[in-house]
Coordinates of C-alpha atoms in Angstrom, one line a residue:
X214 CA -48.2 -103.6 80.5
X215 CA -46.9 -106.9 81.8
X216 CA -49.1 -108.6 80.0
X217 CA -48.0 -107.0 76.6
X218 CA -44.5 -107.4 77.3
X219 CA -45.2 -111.1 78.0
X220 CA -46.3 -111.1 74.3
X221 CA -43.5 -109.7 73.2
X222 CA -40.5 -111.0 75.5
X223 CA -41.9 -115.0 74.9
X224 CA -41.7 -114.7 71.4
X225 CA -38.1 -113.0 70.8
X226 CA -36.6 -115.3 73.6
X227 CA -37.9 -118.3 72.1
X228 CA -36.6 -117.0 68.1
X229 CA -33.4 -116.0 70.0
X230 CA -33.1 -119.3 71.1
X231 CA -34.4 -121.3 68.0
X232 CA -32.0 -119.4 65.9
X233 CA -29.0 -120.8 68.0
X234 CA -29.8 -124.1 67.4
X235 CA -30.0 -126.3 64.5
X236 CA -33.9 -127.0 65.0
X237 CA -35.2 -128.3 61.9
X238 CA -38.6 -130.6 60.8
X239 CA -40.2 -130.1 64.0
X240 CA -40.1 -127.6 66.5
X241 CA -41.0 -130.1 69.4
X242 CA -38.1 -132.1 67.7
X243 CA -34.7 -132.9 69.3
X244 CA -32.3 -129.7 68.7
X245 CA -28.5 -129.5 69.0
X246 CA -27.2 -125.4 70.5
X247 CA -24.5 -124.7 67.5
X248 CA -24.0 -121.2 68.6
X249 CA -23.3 -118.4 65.9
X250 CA -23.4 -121.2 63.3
X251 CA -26.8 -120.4 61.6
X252 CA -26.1 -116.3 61.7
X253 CA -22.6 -117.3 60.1
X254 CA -24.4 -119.6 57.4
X255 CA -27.3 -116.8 56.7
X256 CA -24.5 -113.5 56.6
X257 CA -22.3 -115.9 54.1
X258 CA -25.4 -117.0 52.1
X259 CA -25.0 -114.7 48.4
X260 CA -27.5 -116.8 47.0
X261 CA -31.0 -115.9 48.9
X262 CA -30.5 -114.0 51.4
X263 CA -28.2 -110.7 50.7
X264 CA -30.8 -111.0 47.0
X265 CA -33.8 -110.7 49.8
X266 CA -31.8 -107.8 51.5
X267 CA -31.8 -106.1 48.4
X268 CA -35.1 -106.7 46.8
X269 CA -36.5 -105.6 50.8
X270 CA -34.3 -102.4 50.5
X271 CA -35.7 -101.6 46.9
X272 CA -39.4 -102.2 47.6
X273 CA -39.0 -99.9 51.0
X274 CA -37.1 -97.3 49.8
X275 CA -38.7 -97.1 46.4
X276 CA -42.4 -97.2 47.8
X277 CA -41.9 -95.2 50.9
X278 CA -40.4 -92.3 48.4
X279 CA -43.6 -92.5 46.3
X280 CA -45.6 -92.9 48.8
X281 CA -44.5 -89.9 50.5
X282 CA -44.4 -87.6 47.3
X283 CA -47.8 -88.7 46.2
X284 CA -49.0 -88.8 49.8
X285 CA -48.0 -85.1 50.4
X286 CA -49.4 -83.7 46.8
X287 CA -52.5 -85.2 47.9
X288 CA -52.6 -83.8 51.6
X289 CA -51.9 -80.5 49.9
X290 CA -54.7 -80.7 47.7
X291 CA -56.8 -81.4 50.5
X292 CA -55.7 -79.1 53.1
X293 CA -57.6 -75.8 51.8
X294 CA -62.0 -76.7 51.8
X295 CA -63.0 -77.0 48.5
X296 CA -66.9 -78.0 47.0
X297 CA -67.0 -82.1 47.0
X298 CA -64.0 -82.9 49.5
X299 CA -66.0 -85.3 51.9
X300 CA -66.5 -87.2 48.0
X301 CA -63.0 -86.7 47.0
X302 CA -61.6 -87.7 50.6
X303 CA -64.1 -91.1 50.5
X304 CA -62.6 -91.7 47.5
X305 CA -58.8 -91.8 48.0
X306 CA -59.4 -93.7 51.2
X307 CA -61.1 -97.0 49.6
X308 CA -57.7 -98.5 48.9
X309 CA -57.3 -99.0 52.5
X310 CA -60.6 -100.9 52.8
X311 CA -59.8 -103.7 51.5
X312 CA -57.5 -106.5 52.8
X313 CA -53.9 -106.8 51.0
X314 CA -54.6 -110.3 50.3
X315 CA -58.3 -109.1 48.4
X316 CA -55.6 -106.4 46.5
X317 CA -53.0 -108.6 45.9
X318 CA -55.5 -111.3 44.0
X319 CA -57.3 -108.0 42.6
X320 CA -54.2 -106.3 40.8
X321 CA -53.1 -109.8 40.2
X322 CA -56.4 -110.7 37.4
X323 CA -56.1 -106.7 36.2
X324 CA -51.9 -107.5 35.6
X325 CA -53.0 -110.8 34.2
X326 CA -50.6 -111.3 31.0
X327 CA -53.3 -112.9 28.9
X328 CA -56.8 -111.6 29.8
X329 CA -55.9 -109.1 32.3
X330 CA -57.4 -105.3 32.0
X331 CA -53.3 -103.6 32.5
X332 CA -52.7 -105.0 28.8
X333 CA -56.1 -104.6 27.1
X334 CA -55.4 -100.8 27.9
X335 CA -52.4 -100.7 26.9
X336 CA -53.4 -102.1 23.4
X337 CA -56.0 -99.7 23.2
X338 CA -52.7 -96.8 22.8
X339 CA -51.1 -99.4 20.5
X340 CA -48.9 -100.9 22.8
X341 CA -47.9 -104.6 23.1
X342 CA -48.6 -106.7 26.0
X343 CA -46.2 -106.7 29.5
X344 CA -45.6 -109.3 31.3
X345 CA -46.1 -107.2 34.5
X346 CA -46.3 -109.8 37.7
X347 CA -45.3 -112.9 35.4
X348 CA -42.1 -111.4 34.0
X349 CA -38.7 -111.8 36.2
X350 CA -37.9 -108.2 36.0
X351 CA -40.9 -106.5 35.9
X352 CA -42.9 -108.3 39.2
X353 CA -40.9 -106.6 41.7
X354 CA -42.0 -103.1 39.9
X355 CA -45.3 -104.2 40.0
X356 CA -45.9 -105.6 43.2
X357 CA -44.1 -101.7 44.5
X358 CA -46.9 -100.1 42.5
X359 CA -49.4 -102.5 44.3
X360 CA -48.3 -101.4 47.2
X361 CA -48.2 -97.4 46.2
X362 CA -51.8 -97.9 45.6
X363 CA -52.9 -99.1 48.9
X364 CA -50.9 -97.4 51.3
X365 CA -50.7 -93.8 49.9
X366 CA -54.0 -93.3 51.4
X367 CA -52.2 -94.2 55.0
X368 CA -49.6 -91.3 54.4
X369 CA -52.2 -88.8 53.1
X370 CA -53.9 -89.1 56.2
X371 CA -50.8 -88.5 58.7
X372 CA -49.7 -85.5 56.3
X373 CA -53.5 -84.3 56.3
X374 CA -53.7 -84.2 60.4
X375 CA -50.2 -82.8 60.5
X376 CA -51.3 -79.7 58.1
X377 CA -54.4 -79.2 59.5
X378 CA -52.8 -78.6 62.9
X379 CA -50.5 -76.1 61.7
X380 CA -51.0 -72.0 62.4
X381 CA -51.8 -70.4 59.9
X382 CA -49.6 -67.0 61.0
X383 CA -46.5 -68.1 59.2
X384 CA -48.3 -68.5 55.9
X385 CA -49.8 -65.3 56.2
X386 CA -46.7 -63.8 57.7
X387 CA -45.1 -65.4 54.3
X388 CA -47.4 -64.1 51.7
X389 CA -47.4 -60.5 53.0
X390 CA -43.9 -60.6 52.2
X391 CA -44.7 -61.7 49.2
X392 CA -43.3 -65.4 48.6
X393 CA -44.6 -67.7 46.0
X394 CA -46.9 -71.0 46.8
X395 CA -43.4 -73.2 46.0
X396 CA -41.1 -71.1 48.6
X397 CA -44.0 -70.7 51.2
X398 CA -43.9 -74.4 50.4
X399 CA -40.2 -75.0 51.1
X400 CA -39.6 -72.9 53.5
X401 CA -42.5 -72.3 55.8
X402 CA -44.6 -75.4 55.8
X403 CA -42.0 -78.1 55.2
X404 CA -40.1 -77.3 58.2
X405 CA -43.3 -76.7 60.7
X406 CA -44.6 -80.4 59.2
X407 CA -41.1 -82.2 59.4
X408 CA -42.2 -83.9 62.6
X409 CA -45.3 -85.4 61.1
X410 CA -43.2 -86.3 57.7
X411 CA -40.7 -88.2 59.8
X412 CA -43.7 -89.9 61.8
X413 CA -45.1 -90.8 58.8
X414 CA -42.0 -92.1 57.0
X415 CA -41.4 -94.2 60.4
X416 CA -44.5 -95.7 60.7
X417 CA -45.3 -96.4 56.6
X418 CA -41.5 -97.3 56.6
X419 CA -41.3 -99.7 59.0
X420 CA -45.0 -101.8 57.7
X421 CA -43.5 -101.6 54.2
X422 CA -40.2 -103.5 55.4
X423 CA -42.5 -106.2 56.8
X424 CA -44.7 -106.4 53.7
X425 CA -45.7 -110.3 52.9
X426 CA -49.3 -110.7 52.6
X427 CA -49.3 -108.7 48.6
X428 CA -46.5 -110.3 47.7
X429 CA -47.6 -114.2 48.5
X430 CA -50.8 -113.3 47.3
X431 CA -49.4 -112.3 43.7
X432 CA -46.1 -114.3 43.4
X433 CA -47.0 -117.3 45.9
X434 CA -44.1 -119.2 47.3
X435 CA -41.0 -118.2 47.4
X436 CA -41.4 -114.8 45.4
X437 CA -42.0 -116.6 42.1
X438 CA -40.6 -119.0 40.4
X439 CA -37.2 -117.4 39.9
X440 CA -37.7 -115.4 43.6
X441 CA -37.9 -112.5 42.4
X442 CA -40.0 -110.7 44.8
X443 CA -38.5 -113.1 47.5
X444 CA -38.0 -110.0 50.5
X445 CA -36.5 -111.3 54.0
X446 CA -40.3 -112.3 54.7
X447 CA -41.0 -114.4 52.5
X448 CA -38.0 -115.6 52.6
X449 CA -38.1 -116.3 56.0
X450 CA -41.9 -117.7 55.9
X451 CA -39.9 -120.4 53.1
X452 CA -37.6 -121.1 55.2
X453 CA -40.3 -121.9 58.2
X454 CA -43.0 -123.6 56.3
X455 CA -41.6 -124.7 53.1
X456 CA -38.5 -126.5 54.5
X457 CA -39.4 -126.7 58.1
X458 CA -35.5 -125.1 58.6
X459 CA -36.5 -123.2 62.1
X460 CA -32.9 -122.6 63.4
X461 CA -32.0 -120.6 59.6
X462 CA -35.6 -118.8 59.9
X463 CA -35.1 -117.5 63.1
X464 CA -32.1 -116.5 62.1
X465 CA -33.2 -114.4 59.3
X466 CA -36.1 -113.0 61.7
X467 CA -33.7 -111.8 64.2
X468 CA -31.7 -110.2 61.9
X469 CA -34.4 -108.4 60.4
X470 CA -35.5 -107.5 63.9
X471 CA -32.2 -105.7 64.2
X472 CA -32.6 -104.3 61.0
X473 CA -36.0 -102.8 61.8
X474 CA -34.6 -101.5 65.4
X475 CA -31.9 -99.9 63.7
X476 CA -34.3 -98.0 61.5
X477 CA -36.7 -97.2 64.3
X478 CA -33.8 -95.7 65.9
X479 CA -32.2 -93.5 63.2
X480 CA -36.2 -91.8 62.4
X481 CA -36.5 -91.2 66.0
X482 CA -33.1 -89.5 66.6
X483 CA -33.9 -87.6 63.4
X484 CA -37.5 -86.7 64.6
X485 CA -35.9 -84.9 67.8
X486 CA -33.4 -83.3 65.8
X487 CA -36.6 -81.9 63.9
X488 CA -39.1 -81.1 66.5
X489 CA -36.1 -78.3 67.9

């Protein structure tokens, strides 16, 4: 335990430190302590960083909500034993086989504007090309369904072990009575698996907030040339190794930290609310 909380104390003391600073080409370089300067700089900066707030909100919220429908439709599919499951369950879980960066460069030839597979099809039902990764309002979309298609595998697991656990009294209890699949649905097995859902919302949530490797992989540096899938990640990882501005990355980092903490906090609270 002391060993892991080495690895973890070292690192946030030393961004802590580097963000009150104006450290900058160098980290073994001479630094000046400015204080609140850099978090003043970041929290006034309407140019990159509140964008990279809002492009991280939207590509959490809108991929953990997708994520979460398509991952529970799924888990219900495969909660009752049907003939081929083992096939079926093989199959949904190769997304999460492969590395994000092998995904990223994957969907990135398939979304190819000129010779990629995504527009081929689409010609095929008469539509025109997209596009897709290339265009400045349609890569953030994109890289969200990248990122559906990887990780709703991750959910359907959780929701999967969470249904399986449950009694099967209350369903029974329910039918006799004679509700419908939908209100045995909402009203018996929604509540008993609200735990898990919040688990897995938590968990998902918080790796999708910290998503980087698909979206470097597809857009490179900076989110593109107009940033527009620039999150706080990569924006931070510019900030780092682009400009070599450590004091304003850390700064970023520790706020994000907070921002992650915060959320951490909020599922947990709600998790005990629903485990009563």
């Amino acid at each position: 335990m002391a060993f892991v909380a080495a690895l973890i104390i070292f690192p946030l003391a030393w961004t802590v430190y580097l963000s009150l600073t104006d450290s900058s080409g160098s980290v073994r370089a001479e630094s000046e302590f400015i204080g609140l300067r850099n978090y003043l700089d970041v929290l006034t900066d309407t140019d990159r960083f509140w964008p990279a707030v809002g492009r991280t909100a939207a590509f959490t919220g809108v991929a953990l909500f997708f994520e979460v429908v398509l991952g529970m439709a799924i888990a219900l599919l495969l909660w009752r034993p049907f003939r081929g499951e083992k096939w079926v369950r093989v199959a949904i879980l190769l997304p999460l086989v492969a590395t994000p960066v092998a995904v990223g460069m994957m969907w990135r030839l398939i979304f190819d504007p000129n010779i990629g597979l995504a527009n081929q099809a689409l010609g095929w039902i008469g539509i025109g090309p997209q596009p897709w990764l290339a265009g400045q309002h349609t890569a953030l979309p994109t890289t969200i369904f990248i990122d559906i298609w990887q990780w709703t595998p991750m959910v359907v697991l959780i929701l999967l072990a969470g249904l399986t656990s449950l009694s099967d009294e209350p369903q029974e209890a329910a039918m006799i009575d004679g509700a419908s699949a939908w209100q045995r649905f909402r009203h018996v097995t929604l509540p008993l698996l609200m735990p898990t859902v919040i688990v897995a919302v938590l968990l998902r949530g918080i790796d999708a907030l910290k998503t980087f490797d698909i979206l470097y992989a597809t857009k490179g540096r900076g989110g593109g040339s107009f940033n527009e899938v620039e999150t706080l990640n990569v924006y931070a990882y510019g900030l780092s190794f682009d400009y070599n501005e450590y004091g304003l990355s850390s700064t970023v980092l520790i706020l994000f930290f907070l921002l992650i903490i915060a959320l951490m906090w909020v599922l947990t609270a709600r998790k005990k609310e629903a485990g009563r």
